[in-house]
Coordinates of C-alpha atoms in Angstrom, one line a residue:
C18 CA 0.0 0.0 0.0
L19 CA 1.7 3.4 -1.0
P20 CA 0.0 5.3 1.4
Y21 CA 1.3 3.2 4.3
Q22 CA 4.7 3.3 2.6
L23 CA 5.2 7.0 2.5
V24 CA 3.5 7.8 5.9
W25 CA 6.0 5.1 7.5
G26 CA 9.0 6.7 5.1
A27 CA 8.2 10.3 6.6
F28 CA 7.8 9.0 10.3
K29 CA 11.2 7.1 9.7
Q30 CA 12.8 10.2 8.1
E31 CA 11.6 12.4 10.9
L32 CA 13.1 9.7 13.5
D33 CA 16.3 9.7 12.0
R34 CA 16.6 13.6 12.3
T35 CA 15.7 13.7 15.8
P36 CA 18.4 13.2 18.9
P37 CA 17.9 9.6 20.1
D38 CA 17.1 10.8 23.5
T39 CA 14.0 12.4 22.1
N40 CA 10.8 10.4 22.3
A41 CA 8.2 10.2 19.3
V42 CA 4.4 9.6 18.8
L43 CA 3.3 8.2 15.1
V44 CA -0.3 9.2 15.0
Q45 CA -1.8 6.4 12.5
V46 CA -5.0 5.8 10.9
G47 CA -6.7 2.7 11.8
G48 CA -9.8 0.6 10.8
Q49 CA -12.0 -2.7 11.3
G50 CA -11.3 -4.2 7.9
A51 CA -12.4 -2.2 5.2
C52 CA -9.4 -1.4 4.1
R53 CA -5.9 -2.6 4.8
N54 CA -5.4 0.6 6.9
C55 CA -6.5 -1.9 10.0
M56 CA -3.1 -3.7 10.0
F57 CA -0.9 -0.3 9.6
T58 CA -0.3 -0.1 13.5
V59 CA 0.8 -4.0 13.3
K60 CA 3.3 -3.3 10.9
D61 CA 4.5 0.0 12.7
K62 CA 5.2 -1.8 16.1
I63 CA 7.0 -4.5 13.9
S64 CA 9.1 -1.9 12.2
V65 CA 9.7 -0.3 15.7
E66 CA 11.0 -3.3 17.7
H67 CA 13.3 -4.2 14.3
L68 CA 14.9 -0.8 14.7
G69 CA 15.2 -1.4 18.4
V70 CA 13.4 2.1 19.4
T71 CA 10.3 1.0 21.3
E72 CA 11.3 3.0 24.4
R73 CA 11.4 6.4 22.4
V74 CA 8.1 5.9 20.2
G75 CA 4.9 5.8 21.0
F76 CA 1.6 5.0 19.0
R77 CA -1.7 7.1 18.5
L78 CA -4.6 6.3 16.5
F79 CA -6.0 9.2 14.6
G80 CA -9.5 10.8 16.6
A81 CA -10.7 12.5 19.2
E82 CA -9.9 12.3 22.9
D83 CA -12.7 12.1 25.4
D84 CA -11.5 15.3 27.2
V85 CA -11.5 17.2 23.8
R86 CA -14.1 15.4 21.7
S87 CA -16.0 18.6 20.6
A88 CA -13.2 20.7 20.3
F89 CA -11.2 18.1 18.2
Q90 CA -14.5 17.3 15.8
T91 CA -15.0 21.3 15.1
R92 CA -11.5 22.2 14.5
F93 CA -11.3 18.8 12.2
W94 CA -14.1 19.6 10.4
A95 CA -13.1 23.4 9.9
G96 CA -9.5 22.4 8.6
T97 CA -10.8 19.6 6.5
I98 CA -13.2 21.9 4.7
A99 CA -10.7 24.5 4.1
H100 CA -8.2 22.7 3.1
D101 CA -10.6 20.9 0.4
V102 CA -11.6 24.8 -0.8
L103 CA -8.2 26.0 -1.4
K104 CA -6.9 22.8 -3.0
Q105 CA -10.0 22.7 -5.3
L106 CA -9.4 26.5 -6.2
W107 CA -5.9 25.7 -6.8
A108 CA -6.2 22.6 -9.2
Y109 CA -9.2 24.3 -11.0
H110 CA -7.1 27.2 -12.1
L111 CA -3.8 25.6 -12.4
V112 CA -4.3 25.3 -16.3
L113 CA -4.7 29.1 -16.3
D114 CA -1.1 30.0 -15.2
P115 CA 1.4 28.2 -17.2
G116 CA 4.6 29.5 -15.5
R117 CA 2.9 28.6 -11.9
E118 CA 4.5 31.2 -10.3
E119 CA 1.6 33.5 -9.5
I120 CA -0.8 30.6 -8.4
T121 CA 1.8 28.5 -6.7
A122 CA 2.5 31.9 -4.3
L123 CA -1.3 32.3 -3.9
H124 CA -1.8 28.5 -2.9
R125 CA 1.3 28.6 -0.4
R126 CA 0.0 31.9 1.0
Y127 CA -3.1 30.9 1.9
G128 CA -2.2 27.4 3.0
D129 CA 0.2 29.1 5.5
E130 CA -2.6 31.4 6.8
L131 CA -5.2 28.6 7.2
I132 CA -2.2 26.5 9.4
A133 CA -1.6 29.5 11.4
L134 CA -5.3 30.0 11.9
L135 CA -5.8 26.3 13.1
E136 CA -3.0 26.2 15.3
R137 CA -3.9 29.1 17.0
P138 CA -5.3 28.3 20.5
T139 CA -9.2 28.8 21.2
P140 CA -9.7 28.4 24.7
G141 CA -13.2 29.4 25.0
R142 CA -16.3 29.0 22.5
L143 CA -16.3 32.9 21.7
D144 CA -12.5 32.4 20.4
A145 CA -13.9 29.4 18.1
L146 CA -16.5 31.2 16.7
A147 CA -14.2 34.1 16.2
A148 CA -11.6 32.0 14.4
W149 CA -14.5 30.0 12.5
K150 CA -15.6 33.7 10.9
E151 CA -11.9 34.5 10.4
L152 CA -11.6 30.7 8.2
L153 CA -14.8 31.9 6.4
S154 CA -13.3 35.5 5.6
L155 CA -10.0 33.7 4.4
L156 CA -12.1 31.6 1.8
E157 CA -14.2 34.6 0.6
R158 CA -10.7 36.4 0.0
A159 CA -9.1 33.2 -1.6
A160 CA -12.3 32.7 -4.1
R161 CA -12.1 36.5 -5.3
D162 CA -7.9 36.2 -6.0
Y163 CA -8.6 33.0 -7.7
A164 CA -11.6 34.2 -9.6
R165 CA -9.1 36.6 -11.4
F166 CA -7.4 34.1 -13.4
E167 CA -10.5 33.3 -15.4
A168 CA -9.9 36.4 -17.6
R169 CA -7.1 34.3 -19.1
A170 CA -9.6 31.4 -20.2
T171 CA -9.7 31.0 -23.9
G172 CA -12.0 28.7 -25.6
E173 CA -13.8 25.7 -23.8
L174 CA -11.6 24.0 -21.4
R175 CA -12.4 20.4 -20.8
T176 CA -13.1 19.7 -17.0
V177 CA -11.6 16.2 -15.3
L178 CA -13.0 14.9 -12.1
L179 CA -10.0 13.4 -9.8
T180 CA -11.2 10.7 -7.5
G181 CA -10.0 7.4 -6.1
D182 CA -8.0 6.7 -3.3
I183 CA -8.3 9.5 -0.3
Y184 CA -4.6 9.9 0.2
L185 CA -3.4 9.4 -3.6
R186 CA -5.8 12.0 -4.9
T187 CA -4.9 14.7 -2.0
D188 CA -1.2 14.5 -2.1
D189 CA 0.5 15.9 -5.3
F190 CA 3.8 13.8 -4.1
A191 CA 1.7 10.6 -4.0
N192 CA 0.2 10.6 -7.2
D193 CA 3.2 12.1 -8.9
G194 CA 1.7 15.4 -9.7
I195 CA -1.1 14.3 -11.6
V196 CA -3.1 17.7 -11.2
A197 CA -0.2 19.6 -12.8
A198 CA 0.5 17.0 -15.6
L199 CA -3.4 17.2 -16.6
A200 CA -3.0 21.1 -16.6
D201 CA -0.2 20.9 -18.8
R202 CA -2.5 19.0 -21.2
G203 CA -5.2 21.8 -21.1
L204 CA -7.4 20.2 -18.7
R205 CA -8.8 21.7 -15.6
V206 CA -9.3 19.5 -12.7
V207 CA -11.9 19.2 -10.1
G208 CA -10.6 17.5 -7.3
E209 CA -13.0 15.4 -5.2
P210 CA -12.4 16.9 -1.5
V211 CA -11.4 15.0 1.6
G212 CA -14.7 15.9 3.0
V213 CA -16.7 13.5 0.7
M214 CA -15.2 10.6 2.5
V215 CA -15.2 12.2 6.2
E216 CA -19.1 12.8 5.2
Y217 CA -19.6 9.3 3.9
L218 CA -17.9 7.6 7.3
S219 CA -20.2 9.8 9.4
H220 CA -23.3 9.2 7.2
E221 CA -22.5 5.5 7.7
N222 CA -21.7 5.9 10.9
S223 CA -18.5 4.2 10.8
D224 CA -15.1 4.9 12.9
E225 CA -13.2 3.8 9.8
L226 CA -10.0 6.0 9.5
I227 CA -10.5 9.0 11.6
G228 CA -12.2 7.2 14.7
M229 CA -15.6 9.0 14.8
R230 CA -17.6 8.1 17.7
R231 CA -20.5 5.7 17.3
G232 CA -23.1 6.7 19.9
L233 CA -26.3 7.7 18.3
F234 CA -26.4 11.5 19.9
E235 CA -22.6 11.7 19.0
H236 CA -23.3 10.6 15.4
V237 CA -26.4 12.7 14.8
T238 CA -24.7 16.0 16.1
S239 CA -21.4 15.4 14.4
S240 CA -23.1 14.9 11.2
S241 CA -25.2 17.9 11.4
L242 CA -22.1 19.9 12.5
G243 CA -20.1 19.0 9.5
L244 CA -23.1 19.1 7.2
A245 CA -23.7 22.6 8.5
M246 CA -20.0 23.8 8.3
R247 CA -19.5 22.4 4.9
R248 CA -22.6 24.6 3.6
A249 CA -21.5 27.7 5.1
A250 CA -18.0 27.6 3.9
Y251 CA -19.1 26.5 0.5
A252 CA -21.7 29.5 0.4
R253 CA -19.0 32.1 0.6
V254 CA -17.1 30.4 -2.7
E255 CA -19.7 29.3 -4.9
P256 CA -21.1 32.9 -6.1
L257 CA -17.6 33.3 -7.9
H258 CA -16.9 29.6 -8.4
P259 CA -20.4 27.5 -9.2
W260 CA -18.6 24.8 -10.6
I261 CA -17.0 24.2 -6.7
A262 CA -20.8 22.8 -5.9
R263 CA -20.8 19.3 -5.1
G264 CA -23.3 16.4 -4.7
E265 CA -24.5 14.8 -1.0
I266 CA -23.8 11.9 0.1
P267 CA -27.3 10.3 -0.3
D268 CA -27.5 11.2 -4.0
M269 CA -24.1 9.5 -4.4
L270 CA -25.1 6.3 -2.8
E271 CA -28.3 6.5 -4.7
R272 CA -26.6 6.8 -8.1
A273 CA -24.4 4.0 -7.1
R274 CA -26.9 1.3 -5.8
P275 CA -27.7 -0.2 -9.1
I276 CA -24.2 -1.2 -9.2
I277 CA -23.3 -1.8 -5.5
D278 CA -25.2 -1.5 -2.3
G279 CA -23.1 -0.6 -0.2
T280 CA -21.9 -3.9 0.8
P281 CA -18.7 -4.8 1.5
F282 CA -18.5 -1.4 3.1
G283 CA -15.4 0.6 2.1
E284 CA -14.5 3.0 -0.4
A285 CA -15.8 1.7 -3.6
P286 CA -19.4 2.5 -3.0
I287 CA -18.8 6.3 -2.5
T288 CA -16.2 6.4 -5.3
V289 CA -18.4 4.9 -7.9
G290 CA -21.8 7.0 -6.6
S291 CA -19.3 10.4 -6.8
V292 CA -18.3 9.3 -10.3
L293 CA -21.8 8.8 -11.6
E294 CA -23.5 12.2 -9.6
A295 CA -21.0 14.4 -11.1
W296 CA -21.1 13.0 -14.4
H297 CA -25.0 13.0 -14.4
A298 CA -25.1 16.7 -13.4
E299 CA -22.9 17.3 -15.9
R300 CA -19.8 18.8 -13.8
C301 CA -17.0 16.9 -15.5
D302 CA -16.3 15.6 -19.2
G303 CA -14.2 13.0 -17.8
V304 CA -13.0 11.1 -14.6
V305 CA -9.3 10.4 -13.4
L306 CA -9.5 7.8 -10.9
V307 CA -6.2 7.1 -8.9
S308 CA -5.3 4.5 -6.4
P309 CA -2.3 2.6 -5.0
W310 CA -0.9 -0.5 -7.0
G311 CA -3.1 -3.6 -6.0
C312 CA -5.9 -1.5 -3.9
G313 CA -9.0 -3.5 -3.4
P314 CA -11.4 -0.9 -3.2
G315 CA -9.8 0.5 -6.4
L316 CA -10.1 -2.4 -8.3
L317 CA -13.8 -3.1 -7.3
A318 CA -14.6 0.7 -8.5
E319 CA -12.7 -0.1 -11.6
S320 CA -14.4 -3.1 -12.0
L321 CA -17.9 -1.6 -11.7
L322 CA -17.4 1.7 -13.8
R323 CA -15.3 0.6 -16.7
P324 CA -18.1 -1.1 -18.5
I325 CA -19.8 2.5 -18.4
R326 CA -18.5 3.6 -21.9
E327 CA -20.3 6.8 -22.2
I328 CA -18.0 8.5 -19.3
P329 CA -14.1 9.0 -20.6
M330 CA -12.0 7.5 -17.7
L331 CA -8.4 6.8 -16.7
F332 CA -7.9 4.5 -14.2
S333 CA -4.0 5.0 -12.8
Y334 CA -2.3 2.6 -10.4
S335 CA 0.9 3.9 -8.4
D336 CA 3.4 2.1 -6.7
G337 CA 5.7 4.9 -6.9
S338 CA 7.1 4.7 -10.2
P339 CA 6.5 7.8 -12.2
M340 CA 2.9 8.1 -14.5
D341 CA 3.0 6.8 -18.3
A342 CA 2.8 10.0 -20.1
R343 CA 1.4 8.2 -23.2
R344 CA -1.7 7.6 -21.1
L345 CA -2.3 11.0 -20.0
N346 CA -1.7 12.2 -23.5
A347 CA -4.2 9.5 -25.0
F348 CA -6.7 10.5 -22.5
A349 CA -6.5 14.5 -23.1
H350 CA -6.6 13.9 -27.0
R351 CA -10.1 11.8 -26.5
L352 CA -11.7 14.3 -24.2
K353 CA -10.5 17.3 -26.7
R354 CA -12.0 15.5 -29.3
R355 CA -15.4 15.7 -27.9
S356 CA -17.6 18.7 -27.2
A357 CA -17.3 20.1 -23.9
R358 CA -20.4 19.0 -21.6
T359 CA -20.0 20.9 -18.2
Q360 CA -22.9 23.1 -17.9
I361 CA -21.5 25.1 -15.0
R362 CA -19.1 28.0 -16.0
P363 CA -17.1 30.0 -13.9
R364 CA -18.4 33.7 -13.8
A365 CA -15.6 35.9 -15.3
G366 CA -17.7 38.8 -15.8
E367 CA -18.7 39.0 -11.7
A368 CA -14.8 38.1 -11.3
A369 CA -13.6 41.1 -12.9
E370 CA -16.0 43.1 -10.8

């Protein structure tokens, strides 16, 4: 599993950099069998024992501690939503800045500002509310700055939905810079947000990956909070970027139901549903699905989606090797030979104002 290799490799690199008398904690995702992540911590402990550093390395599963549960979930939702929006704005407009200097600087500036905001202590509820308002203001400013790139758009650009494994589709190093590679070929990219998976886990009341609490009250309150926060944040961006709107989890699962009914539970049902919902809503001209080499949910999603011939799709599996440029070239050529079908256009006129 490439995501596991990268997580462990990053931790091992950091461990090698720290003095031998310094303790370290590896925060890892967990699971109950929907993915190989249920074995990540087992392998971590074997590796730490093999290195002979068990005395200085501790392990924690990602999730909320009992005494900070509400604060953790609120900040986690806020950070995830804001990161999703900023990453989507960057990916969608990358094609409009061939030199990449302006958009890279913009992406880094807002990313640094978001991190600083999330790291700032919020001891009281009023402090948390003020931080949330600052975050919404940050997204509004980012929306205005990115909208200015639309004046450079010429002709009809084709739009690609980038979906698949939650790690590979969001990490540019892990996917070998596929967003930039698609932009180099004249394609806009709508990256599927991390929030889709988070909301899916919440919808299914699952504690996979991020350790959400499964009690009825906690499930209802957490789901409602996350949904309200996401809608409020996207409402600040959609007036200038209507393309960023996304479907709701029940709609995605309903689209997928004739093909896969949610059993076995895992990433495949929401991946299939996301692709079909985006296609039927005419939000994309094609789909790129990235997965680690040998990933079970990825292979299952491909087996169910590949027979749908009307949707141009590229299935990419990564083991850390460079991507095949010839396949990307062929995919881009195929899209450009077809008429653009995306009905939602950026509002360049409003952006100019």
